[in-house]
PDB file of C-alpha atoms in Angstrom:
ATOM      1  CA  MET A 115      39.324 -54.130  19.111  1.00 61.00           C
ATOM      2  CA  ARG A 116      36.097 -53.572  20.795  1.00 64.00           C
ATOM      3  CA  HIS A 117      36.725 -49.760  20.956  1.00 67.00           C
ATOM      4  CA  PHE A 118      37.330 -49.688  17.193  1.00 66.00           C
ATOM      5  CA  LEU A 119      34.066 -51.535  16.588  1.00 64.00           C
ATOM      6  CA  LEU A 120      32.137 -48.989  18.802  1.00 64.00           C
ATOM      7  CA  ILE A 121      33.827 -46.035  17.173  1.00 70.00           C
ATOM      8  CA  GLY A 122      33.106 -47.456  13.739  1.00 66.00           C
ATOM      9  CA  ILE A 123      29.438 -47.980  14.562  1.00 67.00           C
ATOM     10  CA  LEU A 124      29.298 -44.406  15.996  1.00 58.00           C
ATOM     11  CA  PHE A 125      30.729 -42.938  12.774  1.00 62.00           C
ATOM     12  CA  ILE A 126      28.375 -44.919  10.566  1.00 65.00           C
ATOM     13  CA  SER A 127      25.308 -43.817  12.587  1.00 63.00           C
ATOM     14  CA  LEU A 128      26.576 -40.206  12.511  1.00 56.00           C
ATOM     15  CA  PHE A 129      26.938 -40.192   8.771  1.00 60.00           C
ATOM     16  CA  THR A 130      23.503 -41.773   8.189  1.00 60.00           C
ATOM     17  CA  SER A 131      21.829 -39.245  10.469  1.00 57.00           C
ATOM     18  CA  CYS A 132      23.599 -36.408   8.635  1.00 52.00           C
ATOM     19  CA  LYS A 133      22.186 -37.703   5.378  1.00 56.00           C
ATOM     20  CA  LYS A 134      18.683 -37.687   6.889  1.00 56.00           C
ATOM     21  CA  VAL A 135      19.145 -34.083   7.987  1.00 55.00           C
ATOM     22  CA  ASP A 136      20.377 -33.115   4.527  1.00 63.00           C
ATOM     23  CA  SER A 137      17.361 -34.785   2.902  1.00 70.00           C
ATOM     24  CA  LEU A 138      14.982 -32.972   5.319  1.00 73.00           C
ATOM     25  CA  GLN A 139      16.702 -29.619   4.467  1.00 75.00           C
ATOM     26  CA  GLN A 140      16.293 -30.313   0.766  1.00 78.00           C
ATOM     27  CA  GLU A 141      12.592 -31.127   1.267  1.00 76.00           C
ATOM     28  CA  ASN A 142      12.096 -27.927   3.264  1.00 73.00           C
ATOM     29  CA  GLN A 143      13.919 -25.917   0.580  1.00 74.00           C
ATOM     30  CA  LEU A 144      11.649 -27.522  -2.120  1.00 75.00           C
ATOM     31  CA  LYS A 145       8.535 -26.613  -0.102  1.00 73.00           C
ATOM     32  CA  ALA A 146       9.792 -23.060   0.405  1.00 71.00           C
ATOM     33  CA  GLN A 147      10.560 -22.739  -3.315  1.00 72.00           C
ATOM     34  CA  LYS A 148       7.097 -23.945  -4.268  1.00 76.00           C
ATOM     35  CA  GLN A 149       5.496 -21.516  -1.842  1.00 75.00           C
ATOM     36  CA  THR A 150       7.618 -18.679  -3.198  1.00 75.00           C
ATOM     37  CA  ASP A 151       6.724 -19.576  -6.753  1.00 78.00           C
ATOM     38  CA  SER A 152       3.013 -19.699  -5.884  1.00 80.00           C
ATOM     39  CA  VAL A 153       3.164 -16.304  -4.172  1.00 82.00           C
ATOM     40  CA  PHE A 154       5.099 -14.853  -7.137  1.00 84.00           C
ATOM     41  CA  SER A 155       2.428 -16.142  -9.571  1.00 85.00           C
ATOM     42  CA  ILE A 156      -0.377 -14.716  -7.359  1.00 85.00           C
ATOM     43  CA  LEU A 157       1.361 -11.351  -7.096  1.00 85.00           C
ATOM     44  CA  THR A 158       1.929 -11.260 -10.880  1.00 86.00           C
ATOM     45  CA  LYS A 159      -1.749 -12.022 -11.537  1.00 89.00           C
ATOM     46  CA  THR A 160      -3.321  -9.717  -8.966  1.00 87.00           C
ATOM     47  CA  TRP A 161      -0.932  -6.696  -8.988  1.00 88.00           C
ATOM     48  CA  ASN A 162      -3.264  -4.478 -10.992  1.00 89.00           C
ATOM     49  CA  PHE A 163      -3.812  -1.025  -9.533  1.00 90.00           C
ATOM     50  CA  LYS A 164      -6.195   1.269 -11.339  1.00 88.00           C
ATOM     51  CA  ILE A 165      -6.369   4.993 -10.912  1.00 87.00           C
ATOM     52  CA  PRO A 166      -9.870   6.018 -11.923  1.00 89.00           C
ATOM     53  CA  TYR A 167     -10.708   8.454 -14.686  1.00 89.00           C
ATOM     54  CA  GLN A 168     -10.251  12.085 -13.641  1.00 90.00           C
ATOM     55  CA  SER A 169     -12.255  14.904 -15.128  1.00 89.00           C
ATOM     56  CA  SER A 170     -10.544  17.787 -16.809  1.00 90.00           C
ATOM     57  CA  GLY A 171     -11.414  20.064 -13.894  1.00 89.00           C
ATOM     58  CA  LEU A 172      -9.735  17.729 -11.453  1.00 90.00           C
ATOM     59  CA  GLN A 173      -6.759  17.255 -13.759  1.00 91.00           C
ATOM     60  CA  ALA A 174      -6.306  20.997 -13.829  1.00 90.00           C
ATOM     61  CA  GLU A 175      -6.431  21.020  -9.998  1.00 89.00           C
ATOM     62  CA  LEU A 176      -3.872  18.175  -9.756  1.00 90.00           C
ATOM     63  CA  ALA A 177      -1.537  19.504 -12.435  1.00 89.00           C
ATOM     64  CA  ASP A 178       0.846  21.263  -9.924  1.00 89.00           C
ATOM     65  CA  TRP A 179       0.753  18.480  -7.360  1.00 91.00           C
ATOM     66  CA  LYS A 180       4.105  16.747  -7.937  1.00 93.00           C
ATOM     67  CA  ALA A 181       3.559  14.122  -5.224  1.00 92.00           C
ATOM     68  CA  TRP A 182       0.306  12.913  -6.998  1.00 93.00           C
ATOM     69  CA  SER A 183       1.914  12.624 -10.383  1.00 92.00           C
ATOM     70  CA  THR A 184       4.903  10.685  -8.860  1.00 93.00           C
ATOM     71  CA  PHE A 185       2.413   8.417  -7.025  1.00 93.00           C
ATOM     72  CA  LYS A 186       0.481   7.790 -10.218  1.00 92.00           C
ATOM     73  CA  ASN A 187       3.659   6.875 -12.068  1.00 92.00           C
ATOM     74  CA  ASP A 188       4.864   4.607  -9.298  1.00 91.00           C
ATOM     75  CA  ILE A 189       1.575   2.741  -8.985  1.00 92.00           C
ATOM     76  CA  SER A 190       1.164   2.263 -12.747  1.00 90.00           C
ATOM     77  CA  ILE A 191       4.515   0.418 -13.155  1.00 89.00           C
ATOM     78  CA  LYS A 192       4.255  -3.270 -12.386  1.00 88.00           C
ATOM     79  CA  PRO A 193       7.321  -5.200 -11.158  1.00 88.00           C
ATOM     80  CA  ILE A 194       7.967  -8.377 -13.086  1.00 84.00           C
ATOM     81  CA  SER A 195      11.247 -10.024 -12.171  1.00 82.00           C
ATOM     82  CA  SER A 196      10.981 -11.484  -8.673  1.00 84.00           C
ATOM     83  CA  ILE A 197       9.407 -11.252  -5.251  1.00 86.00           C
ATOM     84  CA  SER A 198      12.163  -8.914  -4.151  1.00 88.00           C
ATOM     85  CA  ALA A 199      11.121  -6.604  -6.987  1.00 89.00           C
ATOM     86  CA  PHE A 200       7.573  -6.648  -5.505  1.00 90.00           C
ATOM     87  CA  GLN A 201       9.018  -5.977  -2.074  1.00 90.00           C
ATOM     88  CA  LYS A 202      10.966  -2.903  -3.348  1.00 93.00           C
ATOM     89  CA  LYS A 203       7.951  -1.686  -5.316  1.00 92.00           C
ATOM     90  CA  SER A 204       5.637  -2.008  -2.271  1.00 92.00           C
ATOM     91  CA  GLU A 205       8.118  -0.034  -0.163  1.00 94.00           C
ATOM     92  CA  GLN A 206       8.361   2.645  -2.874  1.00 94.00           C
ATOM     93  CA  LEU A 207       4.541   2.867  -3.059  1.00 93.00           C
ATOM     94  CA  SER A 208       4.319   3.224   0.739  1.00 93.00           C
ATOM     95  CA  ILE A 209       6.845   6.046   0.697  1.00 93.00           C
ATOM     96  CA  SER A 210       5.113   7.621  -2.257  1.00 93.00           C
ATOM     97  CA  SER A 211       1.741   7.529  -0.554  1.00 92.00           C
ATOM     98  CA  LEU A 212       3.270   9.215   2.513  1.00 93.00           C
ATOM     99  CA  ASN A 213       4.498  11.967   0.220  1.00 92.00           C
ATOM    100  CA  LEU A 214       0.945  12.733  -0.887  1.00 91.00           C
ATOM    101  CA  PHE A 215       0.515  14.764   2.349  1.00 89.00           C
ATOM    102  CA  ASN A 216       3.188  17.249   1.000  1.00 85.00           C
ATOM    103  CA  GLU A 217       1.943  20.265  -0.842  1.00 83.00           C
ATOM    104  CA  ILE A 218      -1.700  19.285  -1.200  1.00 89.00           C
ATOM    105  CA  PRO A 219      -3.387  21.809  -3.497  1.00 90.00           C
ATOM    106  CA  PRO A 220      -5.252  24.400  -1.459  1.00 89.00           C
ATOM    107  CA  ASN A 221      -8.709  23.532  -2.761  1.00 88.00           C
ATOM    108  CA  LEU A 222      -8.083  19.825  -1.885  1.00 90.00           C
ATOM    109  CA  ASN A 223      -6.429  20.412   1.506  1.00 91.00           C
ATOM    110  CA  ARG A 224      -9.419  19.244   3.419  1.00 91.00           C
ATOM    111  CA  PRO A 225      -9.964  16.662   6.152  1.00 92.00           C
ATOM    112  CA  ASP A 226     -12.071  14.324   3.940  1.00 93.00           C
ATOM    113  CA  ILE A 227      -9.271  14.161   1.328  1.00 94.00           C
ATOM    114  CA  LYS A 228      -6.618  13.703   3.979  1.00 94.00           C
ATOM    115  CA  SER A 229      -8.522  10.871   5.591  1.00 95.00           C
ATOM    116  CA  ARG A 230      -8.823   9.015   2.304  1.00 95.00           C
ATOM    117  CA  ILE A 231      -5.069   9.509   1.721  1.00 95.00           C
ATOM    118  CA  THR A 232      -4.478   8.085   5.167  1.00 95.00           C
ATOM    119  CA  VAL A 233      -6.629   4.978   4.375  1.00 96.00           C
ATOM    120  CA  LEU A 234      -4.691   4.514   1.128  1.00 95.00           C
ATOM    121  CA  ASN A 235      -1.388   4.920   2.969  1.00 95.00           C
ATOM    122  CA  THR A 236      -2.445   2.353   5.583  1.00 95.00           C
ATOM    123  CA  HIS A 237      -3.342  -0.237   2.950  1.00 96.00           C
ATOM    124  CA  LEU A 238      -0.054   0.327   1.121  1.00 95.00           C
ATOM    125  CA  SER A 239       1.892   0.082   4.350  1.00 95.00           C
ATOM    126  CA  ASN A 240       0.116  -3.195   5.154  1.00 95.00           C
ATOM    127  CA  LEU A 241       1.005  -4.453   1.651  1.00 93.00           C
ATOM    128  CA  GLU A 242       4.584  -3.580   2.291  1.00 93.00           C
ATOM    129  CA  MET A 243       4.520  -5.373   5.632  1.00 94.00           C
ATOM    130  CA  TYR A 244       2.903  -8.552   4.288  1.00 92.00           C
ATOM    131  CA  ILE A 245       5.263  -8.787   1.267  1.00 91.00           C
ATOM    132  CA  SER A 246       8.375  -8.318   3.435  1.00 89.00           C
ATOM    133  CA  LEU A 247       7.559 -11.303   5.631  1.00 87.00           C
ATOM    134  CA  ASP A 248       9.458 -14.581   5.185  1.00 84.00           C
ATOM    135  CA  LYS A 249       6.271 -16.480   4.648  1.00 85.00           C
ATOM    136  CA  ILE A 250       3.981 -14.171   2.652  1.00 85.00           C
ATOM    137  CA  PRO A 251       0.297 -14.627   3.532  1.00 88.00           C
ATOM    138  CA  GLU A 252      -1.360 -15.112   0.119  1.00 86.00           C
ATOM    139  CA  LYS A 253      -4.915 -14.595   1.356  1.00 89.00           C
ATOM    140  CA  LYS A 254      -4.032 -11.219   2.939  1.00 91.00           C
ATOM    141  CA  ILE A 255      -2.459 -10.050  -0.291  1.00 90.00           C
ATOM    142  CA  LEU A 256      -5.516 -11.254  -2.304  1.00 90.00           C
ATOM    143  CA  TRP A 257      -7.758  -9.287   0.039  1.00 94.00           C
ATOM    144  CA  LEU A 258      -5.535  -6.186   0.262  1.00 94.00           C
ATOM    145  CA  ILE A 259      -5.041  -5.370  -3.456  1.00 93.00           C
ATOM    146  CA  PRO A 260      -8.754  -4.820  -4.145  1.00 94.00           C
ATOM    147  CA  GLN A 261      -8.904  -2.745  -0.952  1.00 95.00           C
ATOM    148  CA  ILE A 262      -6.110  -0.477  -2.332  1.00 95.00           C
ATOM    149  CA  ASN A 263      -8.053  -0.050  -5.580  1.00 95.00           C
ATOM    150  CA  SER A 264     -11.183   0.800  -3.565  1.00 95.00           C
ATOM    151  CA  ALA A 265      -9.227   3.391  -1.549  1.00 95.00           C
ATOM    152  CA  LEU A 266      -7.869   4.943  -4.776  1.00 95.00           C
ATOM    153  CA  MET A 267     -11.454   5.092  -6.197  1.00 96.00           C
ATOM    154  CA  SER A 268     -12.708   6.687  -3.016  1.00 95.00           C
ATOM    155  CA  LEU A 269      -9.885   9.303  -3.061  1.00 95.00           C
ATOM    156  CA  VAL A 270     -10.436  10.268  -6.642  1.00 94.00           C
ATOM    157  CA  ASN A 271     -14.199  10.402  -6.230  1.00 95.00           C
ATOM    158  CA  GLN A 272     -13.893  12.681  -3.219  1.00 94.00           C
ATOM    159  CA  MET A 273     -11.521  14.992  -5.084  1.00 93.00           C
ATOM    160  CA  GLU A 274     -14.008  15.048  -7.952  1.00 94.00           C
ATOM    161  CA  GLU A 275     -16.769  15.964  -5.507  1.00 93.00           C
ATOM    162  CA  VAL A 276     -14.731  18.821  -4.116  1.00 91.00           C
ATOM    163  CA  VAL A 277     -14.003  20.156  -7.585  1.00 91.00           C
ATOM    164  CA  VAL A 278     -17.675  19.928  -8.603  1.00 90.00           C
ATOM    165  CA  LYS A 279     -18.815  21.717  -5.403  1.00 87.00           C
ATOM    166  CA  LYS A 280     -16.256  24.515  -5.979  1.00 86.00           C
ATOM    167  CA  SER A 281     -17.593  25.037  -9.502  1.00 83.00           C
ATOM    168  CA  ILE A 282     -21.173  25.604  -8.353  1.00 79.00           C
ATOM    169  CA  PRO A 283     -21.813  29.331  -8.176  1.00 77.00           C
ATOM    170  CA  LYS A 284     -23.088  30.797  -4.950  1.00 73.00           C
ATOM    171  CA  GLU A 285     -26.602  32.232  -4.920  1.00 74.00           C
ATOM    172  CA  VAL A 286     -27.387  35.838  -4.042  1.00 77.00           C
ATOM    173  CA  GLY A 287     -27.202  36.276  -0.272  1.00 76.00           C
ATOM    174  CA  GLU A 288     -25.673  32.907   0.387  1.00 73.00           C
ATOM    175  CA  ALA A 289     -22.376  34.425   1.594  1.00 74.00           C
ATOM    176  CA  GLU A 290     -24.207  36.510   4.228  1.00 78.00           C
ATOM    177  CA  MET A 291     -26.250  33.469   5.305  1.00 78.00           C
ATOM    178  CA  LEU A 292     -23.076  31.409   5.824  1.00 76.00           C
ATOM    179  CA  LYS A 293     -21.580  34.237   7.837  1.00 77.00           C
ATOM    180  CA  ALA A 294     -24.628  34.312  10.082  1.00 76.00           C
ATOM    181  CA  LEU A 295     -24.468  30.558  10.615  1.00 75.00           C
ATOM    182  CA  ASP A 296     -20.764  30.546  11.471  1.00 72.00           C
ATOM    183  CA  THR A 297     -20.805  29.763  15.198  1.00 70.00           C
ATOM    184  CA  LEU A 298     -17.132  30.559  15.706  1.00 65.00           C
ATOM    185  CA  ARG A 299     -17.671  34.090  14.387  1.00 64.00           C
ATOM    186  CA  LEU A 300     -20.661  34.550  16.728  1.00 61.00           C
ATOM    187  CA  ALA A 301     -18.618  33.380  19.715  1.00 65.00           C
ATOM    188  CA  ASN A 302     -16.021  36.159  19.262  1.00 58.00           C
ATOM    189  CA  PRO A 303     -17.655  39.598  19.344  1.00 60.00           C
ATOM    190  CA  THR A 304     -14.658  41.349  17.833  1.00 62.00           C
ATOM    191  CA  LEU A 305     -15.091  39.409  14.599  1.00 55.00           C
ATOM    192  CA  ILE A 306     -18.760  40.427  14.231  1.00 55.00           C
ATOM    193  CA  GLU A 307     -17.782  43.995  13.434  1.00 55.00           C
ATOM    194  CA  ASN A 308     -15.594  42.926  10.452  1.00 51.00           C
TER     195      ASN A 308
END
């Protein structure tokens, strides 16, 4: 009889402790759902990427750069359904920014343009990393989205500057002066004759 009483008390304590564990799990799920909802609302509000205005000269230069047009289309479309949509979109933007290194137009294939593409790619990769975490850091996302917009502005401004500098005509004798200042040419005597 005594054993039945001990076994009964053991079962009762086991069932009450399971109920406590279930209630803790429900509380944790509610907290996680609230956090997910707040992150989703923050992403919905702040996910605004702006590609700056491009002059007609720059647009003509960028017309044949398929990776740029794909990137512009990708970044202009805002996901709306869920956090997983934002995760997929950030992954797509990261891949799209990596593709910007492919087939850069010859006039824009310069180190200053490539460095700005690298900065943009780094920011988009960081965004992808933060959004793919289980607990998404809201403050990092709030800081990173304006940084991406700033990197886009810097990239477009640098491309504009390159296009403007290319359109400035050279003065008489400037080509000969640049040849004379070219230290690599002076270092190799066989090139001086050409």
